Amino acid sequence: MNVEQARFNMIEQQIRPWDVLDAHVLDLLAVVRREDFVPAAHRALAFADLEIPLKPGDAAVAAGQVMLAPRVEARMLQDLQVAKHEKVLEIGTGSGFMAALLGHRAQRVLTLEIDNELARTAHANLQRAGVLNVEVRAADGASADLAADGPFDAIVLSGSVAQLPERLLELIKPGGRLMAVVGAEPMMRATLVRRAESGLVSTQAWDTIAPRLLGFPEPSRFHF
């Protein structure tokens, strides 16, 4: 595989047509080596428009242990508009690729991963990539006590939730943002929440489907 041609095709054929036009984001995707964050068994799929399992077997996909599609990661990164002076929280580290992108944009990144093995892998991936301003913490993002770490300028959930988590909304700084994919299949919306002077302001700019983040509550459903 011609890696650089595949990377170029990913950016020009998948990401840019998905309204990712921020030059800084596109440049970053050209230099952060996505293939170094993909399990060896799936390295040939590093630039494909799909979710890549991070562990062997179908159970990994069922548990949401995947890398999100490149266009989804890129669009989320663009919408968050992270700046160099900002502190960022990510929920759902996975292999560490999104954390690496955030690390290049932010001053400091704290990323939480519920699976201990994935947390160790992500830490090693980030160290090899030279991304040293990211702390990987093995923790459940749905219940972890982050009062001493927050508040944050930007928060991103690298997976979907049924509803916006109140405990994470409370960690947004004035002027800060939270990005999450919210809802249930077949309709989920990428939701950006800003803390303005008047309170929290939410916009839903685009539709997508993303695997569930583990640990977050699901609404009860009535069966007749």
GROMACS .gro file of N, CA and C in nm, residues 75-183:
model
  327
   75ARG      N    1  -1.452   1.585   1.167
   75ARG     CA    2  -1.561   1.683   1.181
   75ARG      C    3  -1.576   1.726   1.327
   76MET      N    4  -1.562   1.633   1.419
   76MET     CA    5  -1.569   1.666   1.561
   76MET      C    6  -1.456   1.760   1.600
   77LEU      N    7  -1.336   1.729   1.550
   77LEU     CA    8  -1.221   1.814   1.580
   77LEU      C    9  -1.241   1.954   1.525
   78GLN      N   10  -1.294   1.964   1.404
   78GLN     CA   11  -1.319   2.095   1.345
   78GLN      C   12  -1.422   2.174   1.426
   79ASP      N   13  -1.530   2.109   1.465
   79ASP     CA   14  -1.636   2.178   1.537
   79ASP      C   15  -1.592   2.226   1.675
   80LEU      N   16  -1.501   2.153   1.739
   80LEU     CA   17  -1.456   2.190   1.873
   80LEU      C   18  -1.368   2.315   1.873
   81GLN      N   19  -1.295   2.338   1.763
   81GLN     CA   20  -1.211   2.458   1.750
   81GLN      C   21  -1.118   2.476   1.871
   82VAL      N   22  -1.042   2.372   1.900
   82VAL     CA   23  -0.950   2.375   2.013
   82VAL      C   24  -0.833   2.469   1.985
   83ALA      N   25  -0.795   2.548   2.087
   83ALA     CA   26  -0.685   2.644   2.074
   83ALA      C   27  -0.568   2.600   2.163
   84LYS      N   28  -0.450   2.654   2.133
   84LYS     CA   29  -0.326   2.611   2.197
   84LYS      C   30  -0.321   2.632   2.348
   85HIS      N   31  -0.399   2.726   2.400
   85HIS     CA   32  -0.394   2.754   2.543
   85HIS      C   33  -0.495   2.671   2.622
   86GLU      N   34  -0.569   2.581   2.556
   86GLU     CA   35  -0.684   2.518   2.620
   86GLU      C   36  -0.654   2.381   2.680
   87LYS      N   37  -0.735   2.349   2.781
   87LYS     CA   38  -0.731   2.219   2.848
   87LYS      C   39  -0.851   2.137   2.801
   88VAL      N   40  -0.825   2.013   2.760
   88VAL     CA   41  -0.927   1.932   2.693
   88VAL      C   42  -0.945   1.800   2.768
   89LEU      N   43  -1.070   1.754   2.773
   89LEU     CA   44  -1.104   1.623   2.827
   89LEU      C   45  -1.164   1.539   2.715
   90GLU      N   46  -1.114   1.417   2.700
   90GLU     CA   47  -1.174   1.321   2.608
   90GLU      C   48  -1.226   1.202   2.687
   91ILE      N   49  -1.345   1.156   2.652
   91ILE     CA   50  -1.401   1.034   2.711
   91ILE      C   51  -1.400   0.927   2.602
   92GLY      N   52  -1.327   0.818   2.626
   92GLY     CA   53  -1.319   0.710   2.528
   92GLY      C   54  -1.191   0.719   2.446
   93THR      N   55  -1.078   0.685   2.506
   93THR     CA   56  -0.949   0.702   2.440
   93THR      C   57  -0.930   0.610   2.320
   94GLY      N   58  -0.979   0.486   2.334
   94GLY     CA   59  -0.956   0.389   2.227
   94GLY      C   60  -0.808   0.366   2.207
   95SER      N   61  -0.761   0.382   2.084
   95SER     CA   62  -0.620   0.361   2.052
   95SER      C   63  -0.536   0.486   2.073
   96GLY      N   64  -0.601   0.600   2.100
   96GLY     CA   65  -0.528   0.723   2.127
   96GLY      C   66  -0.517   0.818   2.010
   97PHE      N   67  -0.577   0.786   1.894
   97PHE     CA   68  -0.560   0.872   1.776
   97PHE      C   69  -0.626   1.008   1.794
   98MET      N   70  -0.750   1.009   1.841
   98MET     CA   71  -0.817   1.138   1.863
   98MET      C   72  -0.743   1.219   1.969
   99ALA      N   73  -0.694   1.152   2.071
   99ALA     CA   74  -0.617   1.221   2.174
   99ALA      C   75  -0.490   1.283   2.115
  100ALA      N   76  -0.428   1.213   2.020
  100ALA     CA   77  -0.310   1.268   1.953
  100ALA      C   78  -0.344   1.394   1.875
  101LEU      N   79  -0.455   1.391   1.802
  101LEU     CA   80  -0.499   1.509   1.728
  101LEU      C   81  -0.526   1.625   1.824
  102LEU      N   82  -0.596   1.596   1.933
  102LEU     CA   83  -0.625   1.699   2.032
  102LEU      C   84  -0.497   1.753   2.095
  103GLY      N   85  -0.403   1.664   2.121
  103GLY     CA   86  -0.277   1.705   2.181
  103GLY      C   87  -0.200   1.804   2.096
  104HIS      N   88  -0.210   1.790   1.965
  104HIS     CA   89  -0.144   1.884   1.874
  104HIS      C   90  -0.213   2.021   1.874
  105ARG      N   91  -0.340   2.023   1.913
  105ARG     CA   92  -0.416   2.149   1.910
  105ARG      C   93  -0.419   2.220   2.045
  106ALA      N   94  -0.408   2.144   2.155
  106ALA     CA   95  -0.435   2.196   2.289
  106ALA      C   96  -0.306   2.211   2.370
  107GLN      N   97  -0.321   2.274   2.487
  107GLN     CA   98  -0.209   2.280   2.581
  107GLN      C   99  -0.194   2.149   2.656
  108ARG      N  100  -0.309   2.094   2.699
  108ARG     CA  101  -0.307   1.970   2.777
  108ARG      C  102  -0.434   1.892   2.750
  109VAL      N  103  -0.421   1.760   2.745
  109VAL     CA  104  -0.536   1.672   2.722
  109VAL      C  105  -0.537   1.563   2.830
  110LEU      N  106  -0.653   1.544   2.891
  110LEU     CA  107  -0.678   1.430   2.979
  110LEU      C  108  -0.777   1.341   2.906
  111THR      N  109  -0.741   1.215   2.885
  111THR     CA  110  -0.831   1.124   2.815
  111THR      C  111  -0.856   1.001   2.902
  112LEU      N  112  -0.982   0.961   2.914
  112LEU     CA  113  -1.023   0.850   3.000
  112LEU      C  114  -1.065   0.731   2.915
  113GLU      N  115  -1.017   0.613   2.953
  113GLU     CA  116  -1.051   0.489   2.884
  113GLU      C  117  -1.093   0.385   2.986
  114ILE      N  118  -1.211   0.329   2.970
  114ILE     CA  119  -1.268   0.236   3.067
  114ILE      C  120  -1.198   0.100   3.063
  115ASP      N  121  -1.139   0.065   2.948
  115ASP     CA  122  -1.074  -0.064   2.932
  115ASP      C  123  -0.924  -0.050   2.962
  116ASN      N  124  -0.876  -0.122   3.063
  116ASN     CA  125  -0.737  -0.107   3.107
  116ASN      C  126  -0.637  -0.141   2.997
  117GLU      N  127  -0.664  -0.245   2.922
  117GLU     CA  128  -0.572  -0.285   2.815
  117GLU      C  129  -0.563  -0.178   2.707
  118LEU      N  130  -0.677  -0.124   2.667
  118LEU     CA  131  -0.676  -0.018   2.567
  118LEU      C  132  -0.605   0.107   2.620
  119ALA      N  133  -0.624   0.137   2.747
  119ALA     CA  134  -0.557   0.254   2.806
  119ALA      C  135  -0.405   0.238   2.796
  120ARG      N  136  -0.354   0.118   2.826
  120ARG     CA  137  -0.210   0.094   2.817
  120ARG      C  138  -0.162   0.106   2.672
  121THR      N  139  -0.239   0.051   2.580
  121THR     CA  140  -0.202   0.058   2.438
  121THR      C  141  -0.200   0.202   2.389
  122ALA      N  142  -0.302   0.278   2.427
  122ALA     CA  143  -0.309   0.418   2.385
  122ALA      C  144  -0.191   0.498   2.439
  123HIS      N  145  -0.156   0.474   2.566
  123HIS     CA  146  -0.042   0.545   2.625
  123HIS      C  147   0.085   0.515   2.546
  124ALA      N  148   0.105   0.387   2.513
  124ALA     CA  149   0.225   0.348   2.437
  124ALA      C  150   0.224   0.411   2.297
  125ASN      N  151   0.107   0.412   2.232
  125ASN     CA  152   0.096   0.473   2.099
  125ASN      C  153   0.131   0.621   2.102
  126LEU      N  154   0.081   0.691   2.202
  126LEU     CA  155   0.105   0.834   2.214
  126LEU      C  156   0.252   0.863   2.244
  127GLN      N  157   0.312   0.781   2.328
  127GLN     CA  158   0.454   0.799   2.359
  127GLN      C  159   0.539   0.780   2.233
  128ARG      N  160   0.509   0.676   2.156
  128ARG     CA  161   0.584   0.650   2.033
  128ARG      C  162   0.567   0.764   1.932
  129ALA      N  163   0.448   0.825   1.933
  129ALA     CA  164   0.420   0.934   1.839
  129ALA      C  165   0.476   1.067   1.887
  130GLY      N  166   0.533   1.068   2.008
  130GLY     CA  167   0.591   1.191   2.061
  130GLY      C  168   0.489   1.292   2.109
  131VAL      N  169   0.369   1.245   2.139
  131VAL     CA  170   0.263   1.335   2.191
  131VAL      C  171   0.270   1.326   2.343
  132LEU      N  172   0.334   1.424   2.405
  132LEU     CA  173   0.368   1.415   2.547
  132LEU      C  174   0.278   1.500   2.637
  133ASN      N  175   0.184   1.573   2.580
  133ASN     CA  176   0.095   1.657   2.661
  133ASN      C  177  -0.041   1.593   2.681
  134VAL      N  178  -0.048   1.461   2.662
  134VAL     CA  179  -0.173   1.386   2.681
  134VAL      C  180  -0.155   1.289   2.797
  135GLU      N  181  -0.245   1.295   2.895
  135GLU     CA  182  -0.248   1.198   3.004
  135GLU      C  183  -0.358   1.098   2.979
  136VAL      N  184  -0.322   0.971   2.970
  136VAL     CA  185  -0.421   0.863   2.955
  136VAL      C  186  -0.450   0.807   3.092
  137ARG      N  187  -0.577   0.805   3.128
  137ARG     CA  188  -0.616   0.755   3.260
  137ARG      C  189  -0.717   0.641   3.242
  138ALA      N  190  -0.691   0.527   3.303
  138ALA     CA  191  -0.786   0.416   3.301
  138ALA      C  192  -0.898   0.447   3.399
  139ALA      N  193  -1.014   0.484   3.347
  139ALA     CA  194  -1.126   0.524   3.432
  139ALA      C  195  -1.255   0.522   3.352
  140ASP      N  196  -1.365   0.509   3.422
  140ASP     CA  197  -1.498   0.514   3.363
  140ASP      C  198  -1.541   0.660   3.350
  141GLY      N  199  -1.549   0.709   3.228
  141GLY     CA  200  -1.583   0.849   3.206
  141GLY      C  201  -1.723   0.887   3.252
  142ALA      N  202  -1.809   0.787   3.269
  142ALA     CA  203  -1.945   0.816   3.313
  142ALA      C  204  -1.953   0.845   3.461
  143SER      N  205  -1.856   0.796   3.539
  143SER     CA  206  -1.867   0.810   3.684
  143SER      C  207  -1.742   0.866   3.751
  144ALA      N  208  -1.634   0.888   3.677
  144ALA     CA  209  -1.509   0.935   3.737
  144ALA      C  210  -1.527   1.072   3.800
  145ASP      N  211  -1.464   1.092   3.914
  145ASP     CA  212  -1.466   1.221   3.982
  145ASP      C  213  -1.358   1.310   3.920
  146LEU      N  214  -1.401   1.411   3.845
  146LEU     CA  215  -1.308   1.496   3.772
  146LEU      C  216  -1.306   1.639   3.826
  147ALA      N  217  -1.361   1.656   3.946
  147ALA     CA  218  -1.370   1.790   4.004
  147ALA      C  219  -1.232   1.855   4.018
  148ALA      N  220  -1.132   1.774   4.054
  148ALA     CA  221  -0.998   1.830   4.074
  148ALA      C  222  -0.927   1.857   3.942
  149ASP      N  223  -0.974   1.797   3.834
  149ASP     CA  224  -0.911   1.815   3.702
  149ASP      C  225  -0.974   1.928   3.622
  150GLY      N  226  -1.103   1.949   3.641
  150GLY     CA  227  -1.176   2.048   3.563
  150GLY      C  228  -1.169   2.186   3.626
  151PRO      N  229  -1.240   2.282   3.569
  151PRO     CA  230  -1.321   2.267   3.448
  151PRO      C  231  -1.233   2.263   3.322
  152PHE      N  232  -1.297   2.235   3.207
  152PHE     CA  233  -1.225   2.217   3.082
  152PHE      C  234  -1.275   2.317   2.977
  153ASP      N  235  -1.183   2.355   2.889
  153ASP     CA  236  -1.221   2.442   2.777
  153ASP      C  237  -1.299   2.363   2.671
  154ALA      N  238  -1.264   2.237   2.655
  154ALA     CA  239  -1.331   2.154   2.555
  154ALA      C  240  -1.340   2.011   2.606
  155ILE      N  241  -1.453   1.947   2.579
  155ILE     CA  242  -1.476   1.808   2.616
  155ILE      C  243  -1.529   1.737   2.492
  156VAL      N  244  -1.474   1.620   2.461
  156VAL     CA  245  -1.523   1.543   2.347
  156VAL      C  246  -1.550   1.400   2.391
  157LEU      N  247  -1.664   1.349   2.351
  157LEU     CA  248  -1.700   1.210   2.376
  157LEU      C  249  -1.677   1.132   2.247
  158SER      N  250  -1.578   1.044   2.247
  158SER     CA  251  -1.542   0.968   2.127
  158SER      C  252  -1.626   0.842   2.117
  159GLY      N  253  -1.754   0.862   2.105
  159GLY     CA  254  -1.855   0.758   2.098
  159GLY      C  255  -1.988   0.822   2.126
  160SER      N  256  -2.096   0.745   2.120
  160SER     CA  257  -2.229   0.804   2.137
  160SER      C  258  -2.285   0.779   2.276
  161VAL      N  259  -2.380   0.864   2.314
  161VAL     CA  260  -2.455   0.851   2.440
  161VAL      C  261  -2.602   0.875   2.410
  162ALA      N  262  -2.688   0.819   2.496
  162ALA     CA  263  -2.832   0.835   2.475
  162ALA      C  264  -2.876   0.979   2.503
  163GLN      N  265  -2.809   1.042   2.599
  163GLN     CA  266  -2.841   1.181   2.633
  163GLN      C  267  -2.716   1.248   2.687
  164LEU      N  268  -2.715   1.382   2.683
  164LEU     CA  269  -2.599   1.455   2.729
  164LEU      C  270  -2.577   1.431   2.879
  165PRO      N  271  -2.455   1.394   2.920
  165PRO     CA  272  -2.429   1.363   3.062
  165PRO      C  273  -2.418   1.491   3.145
  166GLU      N  274  -2.504   1.505   3.242
  166GLU     CA  275  -2.510   1.627   3.324
  166GLU      C  276  -2.377   1.651   3.396
  167ARG      N  277  -2.315   1.545   3.447
  167ARG     CA  278  -2.192   1.563   3.524
  167ARG      C  279  -2.079   1.617   3.437
  168LEU      N  280  -2.080   1.588   3.306
  168LEU     CA  281  -1.979   1.642   3.216
  168LEU      C  282  -2.012   1.784   3.173
  169LEU      N  283  -2.140   1.814   3.157
  169LEU     CA  284  -2.180   1.951   3.123
  169LEU      C  285  -2.136   2.048   3.232
  170GLU      N  286  -2.136   2.002   3.355
  170GLU     CA  287  -2.096   2.088   3.467
  170GLU      C  288  -1.947   2.121   3.464
  171LEU      N  289  -1.870   2.046   3.385
  171LEU     CA  290  -1.725   2.067   3.380
  171LEU      C  291  -1.682   2.161   3.268
  172ILE      N  292  -1.778   2.217   3.194
  172ILE     CA  293  -1.744   2.309   3.085
  172ILE      C  294  -1.715   2.447   3.142
  173LYS      N  295  -1.601   2.503   3.107
  173LYS     CA  296  -1.566   2.639   3.146
  173LYS      C  297  -1.658   2.740   3.078
  174PRO      N  298  -1.672   2.861   3.132
  174PRO     CA  299  -1.737   2.968   3.056
  174PRO      C  300  -1.667   2.987   2.922
  175GLY      N  301  -1.744   2.984   2.816
  175GLY     CA  302  -1.687   2.991   2.682
  175GLY      C  303  -1.641   2.858   2.627
  176GLY      N  304  -1.651   2.752   2.709
  176GLY     CA  305  -1.606   2.619   2.668
  176GLY      C  306  -1.711   2.544   2.589
  177ARG      N  307  -1.670   2.429   2.535
  177ARG     CA  308  -1.756   2.349   2.449
  177ARG      C  309  -1.752   2.202   2.486
  178LEU      N  310  -1.861   2.132   2.457
  178LEU     CA  311  -1.866   1.986   2.468
  178LEU      C  312  -1.922   1.931   2.338
  179MET      N  313  -1.856   1.828   2.284
  179MET     CA  314  -1.898   1.766   2.159
  179MET      C  315  -1.932   1.621   2.185
  180ALA      N  316  -2.052   1.580   2.142
  180ALA     CA  317  -2.095   1.442   2.162
  180ALA      C  318  -2.191   1.400   2.052
  181VAL      N  319  -2.195   1.271   2.025
  181VAL     CA  320  -2.297   1.214   1.936
  181VAL      C  321  -2.408   1.161   2.026
  182VAL      N  322  -2.529   1.215   2.007
  182VAL     CA  323  -2.639   1.190   2.101
  182VAL      C  324  -2.757   1.128   2.027
  183GLY      N  325  -2.820   1.029   2.093
  183GLY     CA  326  -2.941   0.970   2.037
  183GLY      C  327  -2.930   0.820   2.027
   0.00000   0.00000   0.00000
